[in-house]
Amino acid sequence: MDISVLQKVRYGYTPKIPSILEGEIADILVEFGQPTEAIADRDALKEIFKRSYGKPVAVFGRGRNEAIGRELKVGVILSGGQAPGGHNVIAGLFDGLKKGNPSSKLYGFLGGPGGLVDNKAVELTAGKIEPYRNTGGFDIIGSGRTKIETPQQFAASLQTAKKLMLDALVIIGGDDSNTNAALLAEYFLERGASIQVIGCPKTIDGDLKNEHIETSFGFDTACKTFSELIGNIQRDANSAKKYWHFIRLMGRAASHIALECALQTRPNMCVISEEVEEKEISLTQLVEDICNSVVKRADNRENFGVILIPEGLVEFIPEMKKLISELNDVMAAKEDEFSKITSFAGQLRWLSRKISPVSYKLLETLPPQIAGQLLLDRDPHGNVMVSRIDTEKLLMGMVESRLARLKEEGIYKGKFSPLGHFFGYEGRCAFPTNFDADYCYSLGYSAFVLIASGLTGYIASVKNLAAPASEWIAGGVPLTMMMNMEQRHGSKKPVIKKALVDLEGGPFKAFDAARDTWAVKTMFHYPGAIQYFGPAEVCDQPTKTLKLELEQ
Ligand code: FBP
């Protein structure tokens, strides 16, 4: 195969792992804490997860574990959006399996959870895995967003697992996919099937975290990739001094990516959706805030700048949030009816009778392109696909109009030339940083230890991530511990709670302390490209978010 030099060299990278995972695999024992509780809605969750609710947290320690040498058949699924490091989770899982017993087998389901339902699997051998070690992407087996939810899908999943005689299934995914993992674990127990289910925390969005899951994998690489690009744009802006760049960043509902990139690059502004919601900042007020920075910088003859916008912002602006929530409910309840209306005008007419007058008025006044994007299909988990909404263009247009008025009033004397960007797919399949390569391999290896120790309904957990890898703490967390009940597709469902930006947390506070200065002065940082070879302080640093959160 003709491959790039970096790819070839990265094949040879040996991921750093926690010292507990080094050495003889049969010397890793699982130690248990106290039974756990869900974060909320405990009675409802106990009812749904009758057999898997409330298990204790598991931490790996030293001790003889003969069961680890059992011959096992394990299936693995990559679920949802790509995140750098997925291949290393599979490599770590495979290496653990083979260390435990060379006759054990690993099967990869093709195209995400749909591969389990439709029984599309391939055996993952050493030869198949080798060219994917330390590489980005999920292309080894592909990914998908199928949600296993109907009784038929659950039954088909069980049938597949039985046909392949699987002992366990590993689901590598975000909050929704790990919720699915918990439901499958419960379903298998209920049917008396001894197939264990283990999750792994994946998503560049960084919103699958709690005290045991310090970060989801892929966040590190994606943020560093975006930060390099933002830094490059800032350098261009500071050179040409003629454009205002509005950069929308992936991350779905949470603003973790935008916040981390802001800490890395010091733009003039970074909107944090969670703050917009908390302070009930309207669209008009947000536009006013942006204009303030533009006007002040123009007074200093700096008619350029950079603004970061989290892609989920529209769902947090109070009036937009209400509109989207009403659209979600009505589109879920009357899906068949709505899907038959083909024209935008027809959709608007239909909605005029279904949503509140206030929300309808807002929908009508939005630029048609944005309104149309709000009406696109939801994903299989009922979420608006925020990556398809051009929020940066909405803001650019509104800021431009407001500045024109401020100019007429003699308040603004500058020249405003906005440029829009969206960074998302650029970062989801980058070569994993050393951090993600190490973290993912450790997660996969830990998933194997959890399986070999007979656990189900757990997510692999590797903690103490701001320390060198040798000091990381590996184990597993019961999935029900991270759950609550939420409104989805028009009804209450058990879900893993998304971790949004904590306005009392270290990362936001660090940003808050500096942002007024950044809004006016040019204080840009240029982080440059991710480095894979060189001193640890250049190559192995975790994100600023992780450091600030763990320092608290
Ligand atoms: P996951 O939550 O599945 O990890 O996906 C993350 C993400 O990259 C979001 O940031 C983004 O909104 C979404 O996927 C885009 O989805 P798609 O890949 O279907 O376009």
XYZ file of C-alpha atoms in Angstrom, residues 181-494:
314
model
C -25.181 -0.016 25.459
C -26.892 0.138 28.865
C -30.254 -0.837 27.360
C -28.695 -3.745 25.468
C -26.916 -4.972 28.612
C -30.253 -4.970 30.447
C -32.049 -6.643 27.546
C -29.490 -9.457 27.354
C -29.746 -10.025 31.131
C -33.542 -10.033 30.957
C -33.431 -12.708 28.234
C -31.001 -14.819 30.263
C -28.247 -14.347 27.653
C -24.763 -14.127 29.125
C -23.523 -11.576 26.568
C -21.817 -8.737 28.369
C -21.944 -5.157 27.084
C -19.199 -2.612 27.727
C -19.140 1.004 26.504
C -16.234 3.323 25.667
C -16.486 7.141 25.906
C -16.121 8.629 22.423
C -17.027 12.042 21.001
C -15.061 15.064 19.917
C -17.793 17.154 21.584
C -16.347 16.493 25.055
C -19.830 16.293 26.589
C -19.595 12.716 27.860
C -17.813 13.293 31.132
C -18.226 13.190 34.881
C -16.052 12.475 37.894
C -15.056 9.055 36.487
C -14.961 9.889 32.792
C -12.656 12.898 32.721
C -12.926 13.356 28.969
C -14.233 11.565 25.916
C -11.635 10.537 23.386
C -11.144 12.611 20.259
C -11.774 15.935 22.022
C -8.040 16.467 22.471
C -7.123 15.940 18.803
C -10.156 17.753 17.376
C -9.605 20.846 19.557
C -5.908 20.954 18.732
C -6.641 20.604 15.011
C -9.251 23.386 15.116
C -6.962 25.555 17.257
C -4.201 25.248 14.693
C -6.639 26.384 11.975
C -8.005 29.251 14.107
C -4.447 30.352 14.918
C -3.624 30.362 11.217
C -6.705 32.456 10.468
C -5.795 34.848 13.286
C -2.313 35.252 11.846
C -3.887 35.995 8.466
C -6.355 38.438 10.031
C -3.525 40.212 11.838
C -1.522 40.377 8.611
C -4.217 41.572 6.215
C -6.155 43.537 8.859
C -9.337 43.601 6.799
C -11.646 40.720 7.719
C -13.803 39.717 10.648
C -13.844 35.919 10.757
C -16.918 34.218 12.196
C -15.863 30.643 12.944
C -18.484 28.078 13.894
C -17.125 25.018 15.657
C -18.585 21.556 15.981
C -19.566 20.268 19.363
C -23.318 19.819 19.161
C -25.131 21.221 22.240
C -22.025 21.727 24.378
C -19.527 24.585 23.944
C -16.527 22.622 25.253
C -14.771 22.680 21.875
C -15.305 26.425 21.407
C -14.125 27.129 24.968
C -11.006 24.967 24.655
C -10.156 26.570 21.297
C -10.648 30.026 22.853
C -8.255 29.150 25.688
C -5.740 27.927 23.105
C -6.010 30.828 20.670
C -7.391 33.928 22.491
C -9.831 35.196 19.845
C -11.675 38.505 20.231
C -14.861 36.742 21.184
C -16.114 33.272 21.918
C -19.804 32.718 22.501
C -20.570 30.100 25.147
C -24.043 28.660 24.595
C -24.442 27.622 28.232
C -23.896 31.236 29.335
C -26.380 32.475 26.730
C -28.962 30.119 28.217
C -28.149 30.915 31.846
C -28.297 34.698 31.317
C -31.177 34.421 28.830
C -29.257 36.426 26.247
C -31.505 37.134 23.267
C -30.349 37.092 19.662
C -30.539 40.888 19.586
C -28.401 41.201 22.709
C -25.840 38.760 21.334
C -25.568 40.809 18.154
C -25.176 43.951 20.281
C -22.309 42.313 22.246
C -20.499 41.390 19.041
C -21.017 44.904 17.667
C -19.491 46.377 20.842
C -16.258 44.551 20.182
C -16.284 45.473 16.477
C -16.915 49.169 17.283
C -14.226 49.345 19.982
C -11.671 47.653 17.768
C -12.588 49.980 14.899
C -11.899 52.931 17.218
C -8.357 51.480 17.549
C -8.214 51.177 13.733
C -8.417 47.405 13.971
C -11.105 46.508 11.472
C -10.512 42.807 11.831
C -11.064 40.098 14.356
C -12.067 36.543 15.125
C -15.242 35.265 16.790
C -15.806 31.640 17.771
C -19.371 30.308 17.731
C -20.379 26.889 19.086
C -22.494 25.021 16.556
C -25.270 24.330 19.077
C -25.793 28.017 19.909
C -29.231 28.327 18.303
C -30.623 25.784 20.735
C -29.638 27.982 23.705
C -30.891 31.408 22.645
C -34.149 31.526 24.669
C -36.546 32.346 21.831
C -34.819 29.915 19.436
C -34.761 27.191 22.091
C -38.518 27.458 22.513
C -39.011 27.351 18.757
C -36.756 24.300 18.295
C -38.369 22.435 21.179
C -41.850 23.045 19.728
C -40.628 21.959 16.283
C -39.023 18.803 17.737
C -42.228 17.779 19.497
C -44.586 18.447 16.619
C -42.260 16.934 14.007
C -41.858 13.780 16.143
C -45.574 13.454 16.914
C -46.710 14.024 13.321
C -43.665 12.722 11.477
C -45.656 11.027 8.704
C -47.801 14.063 8.004
C -44.836 16.464 8.002
C -42.635 14.310 5.791
C -45.252 14.394 3.024
C -45.081 18.199 2.690
C -42.474 18.899 0.060
C -42.341 22.706 -0.236
C -40.900 25.104 2.336
C -43.972 27.354 2.009
C -46.205 24.335 2.644
C -44.186 23.376 5.717
C -44.550 26.910 7.074
C -48.324 26.874 6.466
C -48.630 23.506 8.263
C -46.520 24.730 11.173
C -48.532 27.951 11.528
C -51.355 25.814 12.961
C -49.135 23.580 15.089
C -46.677 25.798 16.996
C -47.233 28.825 19.242
C -47.782 32.213 17.524
C -44.584 33.628 19.114
C -42.446 30.787 17.789
C -44.128 30.911 14.408
C -43.429 34.645 14.104
C -39.749 34.019 14.847
C -39.563 31.200 12.309
C -41.077 33.480 9.676
C -38.634 36.305 10.344
C -35.502 34.147 10.166
C -33.593 34.147 6.865
C -35.300 31.382 4.787
C -32.026 29.428 4.579
C -31.781 29.216 8.395
C -35.509 28.500 8.845
C -35.212 25.685 6.288
C -32.225 24.226 8.134
C -34.257 24.133 11.367
C -36.827 21.976 9.587
C -34.388 19.345 8.343
C -34.757 15.748 9.566
C -33.726 15.016 13.152
C -31.041 12.380 13.792
C -32.178 8.926 14.985
C -31.880 10.122 18.603
C -34.278 13.039 17.976
C -31.575 15.745 17.944
C -31.598 18.706 15.555
C -28.581 18.302 13.296
C -26.901 21.526 14.385
C -23.913 20.950 12.115
C -26.257 21.828 9.226
C -27.378 25.201 10.623
C -25.295 28.148 9.398
C -25.418 30.110 12.659
C -22.299 32.055 11.713
C -24.084 33.382 8.622
C -27.130 34.350 10.674
C -24.909 36.363 13.042
C -22.804 37.875 10.247
C -25.947 39.187 8.554
C -27.456 40.569 11.744
C -24.185 42.214 12.863
C -23.776 43.799 9.433
C -27.284 45.313 9.575
C -26.785 46.601 13.111
C -23.407 48.145 12.244
C -24.984 49.931 9.266
C -27.421 51.564 11.674
C -24.635 52.417 14.139
C -22.768 54.029 11.248
C -25.779 56.175 10.394
C -25.879 57.260 14.040
C -22.169 58.139 13.890
C -21.238 55.545 16.528
C -19.354 53.195 14.220
C -16.687 54.536 11.915
C -15.018 51.347 10.740
C -15.284 49.012 7.766
C -16.835 45.602 8.306
C -16.008 42.687 5.992
C -17.156 39.404 7.541
C -16.056 35.934 6.434
C -17.696 32.733 7.654
C -16.108 29.360 8.387
C -17.259 26.072 9.817
C -14.730 23.681 11.339
C -15.953 20.220 12.183
C -15.191 17.451 9.776
C -11.618 18.795 9.467
C -10.874 17.607 12.996
C -12.861 14.414 13.435
C -10.464 12.083 11.652
C -7.104 13.740 12.221
C -4.174 11.557 13.273
C -4.777 11.151 17.005
C -2.493 13.180 19.237
C -0.214 11.161 21.490
C -2.754 11.837 24.248
C -5.650 10.355 22.280
C -3.534 7.479 20.950
C -2.495 6.592 24.526
C -5.912 7.204 26.088
C -7.784 5.195 23.453
C -5.448 2.244 23.600
C -5.808 2.246 27.403
C -9.614 2.400 27.119
C -9.694 -0.572 24.745
C -7.376 -2.569 26.951
C -9.496 -1.692 30.001
C -12.654 -2.760 28.166
C -11.049 -6.166 27.717
C -10.210 -6.430 31.435
C -13.828 -5.550 32.331
C -15.091 -8.246 29.951
C -12.627 -10.854 31.166
C -13.752 -10.073 34.713
C -17.371 -10.833 33.847
C -18.825 -7.295 34.028
C -21.709 -5.908 31.976
C -23.417 -2.513 31.752
C -20.133 -0.680 32.392
C -18.196 1.974 30.515
C -14.386 1.762 30.459
C -12.829 4.507 32.530
C -9.267 5.863 32.590
C -8.679 8.699 35.055
C -6.030 11.095 36.396
C -5.425 12.143 32.804
C -3.462 15.328 33.508
C -0.666 13.149 34.945
C 1.766 11.083 32.837
C 0.103 7.973 31.358
C 1.899 5.629 33.758
C -0.062 7.262 36.636
C -3.482 6.963 34.992
C -6.109 4.994 36.939
C -8.020 2.386 34.932
C -11.334 0.644 35.634
C -15.026 0.842 34.780
C -18.140 2.823 35.751
C -21.682 1.404 35.749
C -23.601 3.122 32.966
C -26.765 3.585 35.042
C -24.784 5.853 37.376
C -24.554 8.471 34.615
C -28.232 8.429 33.652
C -31.430 10.393 34.116
C -34.786 10.639 32.315
C -35.182 13.219 29.531
C -37.756 14.239 26.949
C -36.812 12.653 23.597
C -38.951 12.345 20.485
C -41.913 13.614 22.484
C -41.642 11.212 25.486
C -39.468 10.565 28.589
C -36.499 8.264 27.932
C -33.516 7.071 29.998
